Amino acid sequence: MVSLSDVQKAQKELKGIIHQTPVLTSALLDAKSGNRIHLKSEHLQKTGSFKLRGAANAVIHAVREGARLVTAASSGNHGQAVAYIAAELGIPAIIVVPEDANRVKVAAIKAYNGEVVYCGTTSAERIPRAIQLAEENNGFYVPPYDHPHIIAGQGTVGLELLDQVPEADTLVVPVGGGGLIAGILTAVKAVKPHLRVIAAEPEIANDTYLSLAANRITAIQGTETIADGLRTSQPGDLTFPILQEHLDGIVLVSEDEIKEAFQFMVERTKQLIEPSSAVAIAAILSGKFEAAGKNIAAILSGGNVDLRQLEQFLPTLPES
Ligand SMILES: *Cc1c(COP(=O)(O)O)cnc(C)c1O
């Protein structure tokens, strides 16, 4: 179980390690949505995503308990976050990535002094390898979302928001494995039970939606959503019950809606977010939940993109 006090402890641990990220606003976005939108800008977090919060909290605890090395199985934001915090704390990190990993992402891990190990093409191959490498080296395997210290670390986004945007009545949070939203729910529902929290998920990666509907963890087959931070196949054993207890709603958005939101954010607000963050904006603009005249805070969860891929993230031009 994770509680508000765990999130508050994480906030103390993370002081001086993470940025308190700014909350941005956009008159254009307000006009387009008919609401006041507050953008919690974790794309401006160190390493380019909120993942550093959970990873740092988990690695700080592991080092205190004697870990001499950390491992992770992720070529994405979690891998970068684990590599970064390990270097900051002066221990090595081994990051297990797929054989076909994006070279830009691998270069980012190496830039944070992470050691990269290639293994297979599926997480079912990578995770056991990362766990094994941790066991062999007196180390700690850092999971991406399903761990109390990860959930507590991610929840610090919620505590910051309560301070920065006290007038918010609704939060919209992208959901992958659910560490971010479970942490935020743990924090904000303990302080402000009536603050509405809505999850945003891609239609073609709707494992959390299906799980909530079925009242049990339900897996999906591999998905190719452009929101690559949300490609997890199922919610976590620890995160899912927190969503079941506290979540107020979940909105599914199409790939086209994600692309339109991405284009709007980059062109109009000048914020280089990644498609996973655009999912939250797409949910707000979709009109799929009742929202008129509200103060809505959206979590811009990350901003790591391979610039060569930008075109894939844009809507196709209408024929003239
Ligand atoms: C990991 C990630 C998410 C999803 O977070 P979960 O804790 O897995 O739900 C959303 N956006 C970005 C940018 C991410 O890296």
Tab-separated table of N, CA, C and O and ligand atoms in Angstrom, residues 42-43 48-51 76-78 144-146 150-151 154 173-183 200 208 227-232 239 243 274-278 299-304, ligand 1:
chain	number	residue	atom	x	y	z
A	42	GLU	N	6.054	18.566	-17.159
A	42	GLU	CA	7.080	17.560	-16.881
A	42	GLU	C	7.946	17.249	-18.098
A	42	GLU	O	8.958	16.547	-17.975
A	43	HIS	N	7.568	17.794	-19.256
A	43	HIS	CA	8.496	17.682	-20.396
A	43	HIS	C	9.733	18.545	-20.148
A	43	HIS	O	10.747	18.366	-20.814
A	48	GLY	N	13.782	14.890	-19.230
A	48	GLY	CA	12.702	15.057	-20.194
A	48	GLY	C	11.401	14.361	-19.874
A	48	GLY	O	10.505	14.322	-20.732
A	49	SER	N	11.258	13.813	-18.664
A	49	SER	CA	9.954	13.246	-18.301
A	49	SER	C	9.837	13.122	-16.790
A	49	SER	O	10.838	13.145	-16.065
A	50	PHE	N	8.584	12.939	-16.335
A	50	PHE	CA	8.323	12.741	-14.899
A	50	PHE	C	8.958	11.471	-14.365
A	50	PHE	O	9.050	11.286	-13.148
A	51	LYS	N	9.379	10.543	-15.254
A	51	LYS	CA	9.876	9.239	-14.813
A	51	LYS	C	11.026	9.367	-13.807
A	51	LYS	O	11.247	8.477	-12.998
A	76	GLY	N	13.277	3.683	-23.182
A	76	GLY	CA	12.604	4.977	-23.217
A	76	GLY	C	12.913	5.845	-22.013
A	76	GLY	O	14.032	5.835	-21.480
A	77	ASN	N	11.919	6.584	-21.572
A	77	ASN	CA	12.114	7.587	-20.530
A	77	ASN	C	12.549	6.985	-19.202
A	77	ASN	O	13.318	7.602	-18.466
A	78	HIS	N	12.047	5.799	-18.899
A	78	HIS	CA	12.436	5.167	-17.629
A	78	HIS	C	13.925	4.809	-17.648
A	78	HIS	O	14.633	5.031	-16.656
A	144	PRO	N	9.380	-0.096	-13.961
A	144	PRO	CA	8.943	1.202	-14.493
A	144	PRO	C	7.734	1.812	-13.779
A	144	PRO	O	7.579	3.027	-13.782
A	145	TYR	N	6.869	1.007	-13.194
A	145	TYR	CA	5.687	1.600	-12.545
A	145	TYR	C	5.174	0.814	-11.347
A	145	TYR	O	4.657	1.399	-10.409
A	146	ASP	N	5.334	-0.510	-11.332
A	146	ASP	CA	4.621	-1.287	-10.318
A	146	ASP	C	5.467	-1.517	-9.070
A	146	ASP	O	5.854	-2.649	-8.757
A	150	ILE	N	8.204	3.812	-6.651
A	150	ILE	CA	7.956	4.465	-7.945
A	150	ILE	C	6.636	5.234	-7.876
A	150	ILE	O	6.563	6.420	-8.233
A	151	ILE	N	5.597	4.575	-7.398
A	151	ILE	CA	4.279	5.218	-7.319
A	151	ILE	C	4.366	6.467	-6.432
A	151	ILE	O	3.861	7.537	-6.786
A	154	GLN	N	6.190	9.317	-8.292
A	154	GLN	CA	5.351	9.938	-9.333
A	154	GLN	C	4.256	10.793	-8.690
A	154	GLN	O	3.840	11.814	-9.254
A	173	VAL	N	-4.672	12.974	-16.835
A	173	VAL	CA	-3.368	12.321	-16.693
A	173	VAL	C	-3.265	11.175	-17.702
A	173	VAL	O	-4.125	10.288	-17.718
A	174	PRO	N	-2.228	11.158	-18.530
A	174	PRO	CA	-2.061	10.009	-19.434
A	174	PRO	C	-1.740	8.743	-18.636
A	174	PRO	O	-1.039	8.812	-17.615
A	175	VAL	N	-2.255	7.599	-19.099
A	175	VAL	CA	-2.041	6.364	-18.347
A	175	VAL	C	-1.402	5.296	-19.230
A	175	VAL	O	-1.845	5.027	-20.347
A	176	GLY	N	-0.281	4.747	-18.718
A	176	GLY	CA	0.372	3.597	-19.352
A	176	GLY	C	0.232	2.429	-18.398
A	176	GLY	O	-0.826	1.811	-18.283
A	177	GLY	N	1.297	2.141	-17.621
A	177	GLY	CA	1.201	1.123	-16.575
A	177	GLY	C	0.474	1.625	-15.339
A	177	GLY	O	0.099	0.847	-14.471
A	178	GLY	N	0.329	2.940	-15.240
A	178	GLY	CA	-0.480	3.517	-14.174
A	178	GLY	C	0.292	4.052	-12.981
A	178	GLY	O	-0.323	4.483	-11.995
A	179	GLY	N	1.625	4.064	-13.035
A	179	GLY	CA	2.396	4.579	-11.905
A	179	GLY	C	2.146	6.057	-11.665
A	179	GLY	O	1.976	6.494	-10.516
A	180	LEU	N	2.107	6.825	-12.738
A	180	LEU	CA	1.907	8.275	-12.615
A	180	LEU	C	0.537	8.577	-12.017
A	180	LEU	O	0.416	9.302	-11.033
A	181	ILE	N	-0.497	7.999	-12.600
A	181	ILE	CA	-1.844	8.356	-12.139
A	181	ILE	C	-2.128	7.748	-10.770
A	181	ILE	O	-2.801	8.369	-9.943
A	182	ALA	N	-1.600	6.575	-10.482
A	182	ALA	CA	-1.812	5.969	-9.153
A	182	ALA	C	-1.160	6.842	-8.079
A	182	ALA	O	-1.735	7.059	-7.001
A	183	GLY	N	0.034	7.350	-8.361
A	183	GLY	CA	0.709	8.223	-7.400
A	183	GLY	C	-0.059	9.523	-7.200
A	183	GLY	O	-0.248	9.985	-6.066
A	200	ALA	N	-6.345	9.477	-19.394
A	200	ALA	CA	-6.408	9.587	-20.853
A	200	ALA	C	-5.563	8.469	-21.449
A	200	ALA	O	-4.397	8.292	-21.068
A	208	THR	N	-6.048	-0.252	-19.782
A	208	THR	CA	-6.607	0.226	-18.514
A	208	THR	C	-8.123	0.381	-18.622
A	208	THR	O	-8.864	-0.001	-17.710
A	227	ALA	N	1.870	7.089	-29.164
A	227	ALA	CA	2.165	7.459	-27.764
A	227	ALA	C	2.969	6.328	-27.143
A	227	ALA	O	2.445	5.481	-26.419
A	228	ASP	N	4.274	6.307	-27.426
A	228	ASP	CA	5.054	5.102	-27.091
A	228	ASP	C	5.268	4.935	-25.589
A	228	ASP	O	5.588	3.842	-25.140
A	229	GLY	N	5.047	5.980	-24.803
A	229	GLY	CA	5.117	5.830	-23.352
A	229	GLY	C	3.915	5.109	-22.766
A	229	GLY	O	3.903	4.766	-21.581
A	230	LEU	N	2.897	4.876	-23.588
A	230	LEU	CA	1.639	4.284	-23.107
A	230	LEU	C	1.394	2.915	-23.728
A	230	LEU	O	0.273	2.427	-23.759
A	231	ARG	N	2.471	2.283	-24.210
A	231	ARG	CA	2.302	1.006	-24.907
A	231	ARG	C	2.280	-0.211	-23.993
A	231	ARG	O	2.310	-1.333	-24.480
A	232	THR	N	2.234	-0.002	-22.682
A	232	THR	CA	2.206	-1.152	-21.768
A	232	THR	C	1.006	-2.037	-22.075
A	232	THR	O	-0.048	-1.547	-22.473
A	239	THR	N	-0.727	-0.743	-9.121
A	239	THR	CA	-1.358	0.496	-9.590
A	239	THR	C	-2.861	0.312	-9.811
A	239	THR	O	-3.659	1.199	-9.486
A	243	LEU	N	-6.394	2.763	-9.008
A	243	LEU	CA	-7.275	3.350	-10.022
A	243	LEU	C	-8.723	2.923	-9.782
A	243	LEU	O	-9.645	3.741	-9.860
A	274	GLU	N	6.011	15.065	-26.159
A	274	GLU	CA	5.964	13.818	-26.912
A	274	GLU	C	4.508	13.362	-27.037
A	274	GLU	O	3.631	13.844	-26.293
A	275	PRO	N	4.215	12.469	-27.970
A	275	PRO	CA	2.817	12.089	-28.196
A	275	PRO	C	2.101	11.582	-26.941
A	275	PRO	O	0.901	11.831	-26.773
A	276	SER	N	2.812	10.919	-26.033
A	276	SER	CA	2.158	10.452	-24.798
A	276	SER	C	1.549	11.614	-24.018
A	276	SER	O	0.502	11.463	-23.384
A	277	SER	N	2.198	12.761	-24.044
A	277	SER	CA	1.649	13.947	-23.380
A	277	SER	C	0.471	14.509	-24.156
A	277	SER	O	-0.494	15.020	-23.561
A	278	ALA	N	0.557	14.431	-25.476
A	278	ALA	CA	-0.528	14.958	-26.317
A	278	ALA	C	-1.832	14.207	-26.062
A	278	ALA	O	-2.918	14.737	-26.319
A	299	ILE	N	-1.366	16.901	-17.369
A	299	ILE	CA	0.039	16.563	-17.147
A	299	ILE	C	0.712	16.376	-18.499
A	299	ILE	O	0.389	15.435	-19.240
A	300	LEU	N	1.644	17.283	-18.804
A	300	LEU	CA	2.507	17.079	-19.977
A	300	LEU	C	3.657	16.205	-19.464
A	300	LEU	O	4.614	16.676	-18.876
A	301	SER	N	3.510	14.891	-19.692
A	301	SER	CA	4.318	13.913	-18.961
A	301	SER	C	5.760	13.807	-19.451
A	301	SER	O	6.629	13.375	-18.703
A	302	GLY	N	6.003	14.184	-20.712
A	302	GLY	CA	7.366	14.089	-21.210
A	302	GLY	C	7.535	14.781	-22.547
A	302	GLY	O	6.553	15.141	-23.216
A	303	GLY	N	8.786	14.977	-22.919
A	303	GLY	CA	9.070	15.698	-24.161
A	303	GLY	C	10.190	15.076	-24.971
A	303	GLY	O	10.844	15.761	-25.764
A	304	ASN	N	10.407	13.772	-24.797
A	304	ASN	CA	11.499	13.143	-25.538
A	304	ASN	C	10.993	12.600	-26.869
A	304	ASN	O	10.216	11.661	-26.904
B	1	LIG	C1	5.862	6.347	-18.767
B	1	LIG	C2	5.167	7.495	-19.364
B	1	LIG	C3	3.776	7.678	-19.241
B	1	LIG	C4	2.892	6.681	-18.526
B	1	LIG	O1	3.210	6.537	-17.174
B	1	LIG	P1	2.740	5.245	-16.364
B	1	LIG	O2	3.270	5.452	-15.003
B	1	LIG	O3	3.319	4.035	-17.050
B	1	LIG	O4	1.239	5.230	-16.434
B	1	LIG	C5	3.212	8.804	-19.799
B	1	LIG	N1	3.951	9.692	-20.482
B	1	LIG	C6	5.272	9.563	-20.627
B	1	LIG	C7	6.008	10.609	-21.383
B	1	LIG	C8	5.934	8.462	-20.075
B	1	LIG	O5	7.257	8.342	-20.226
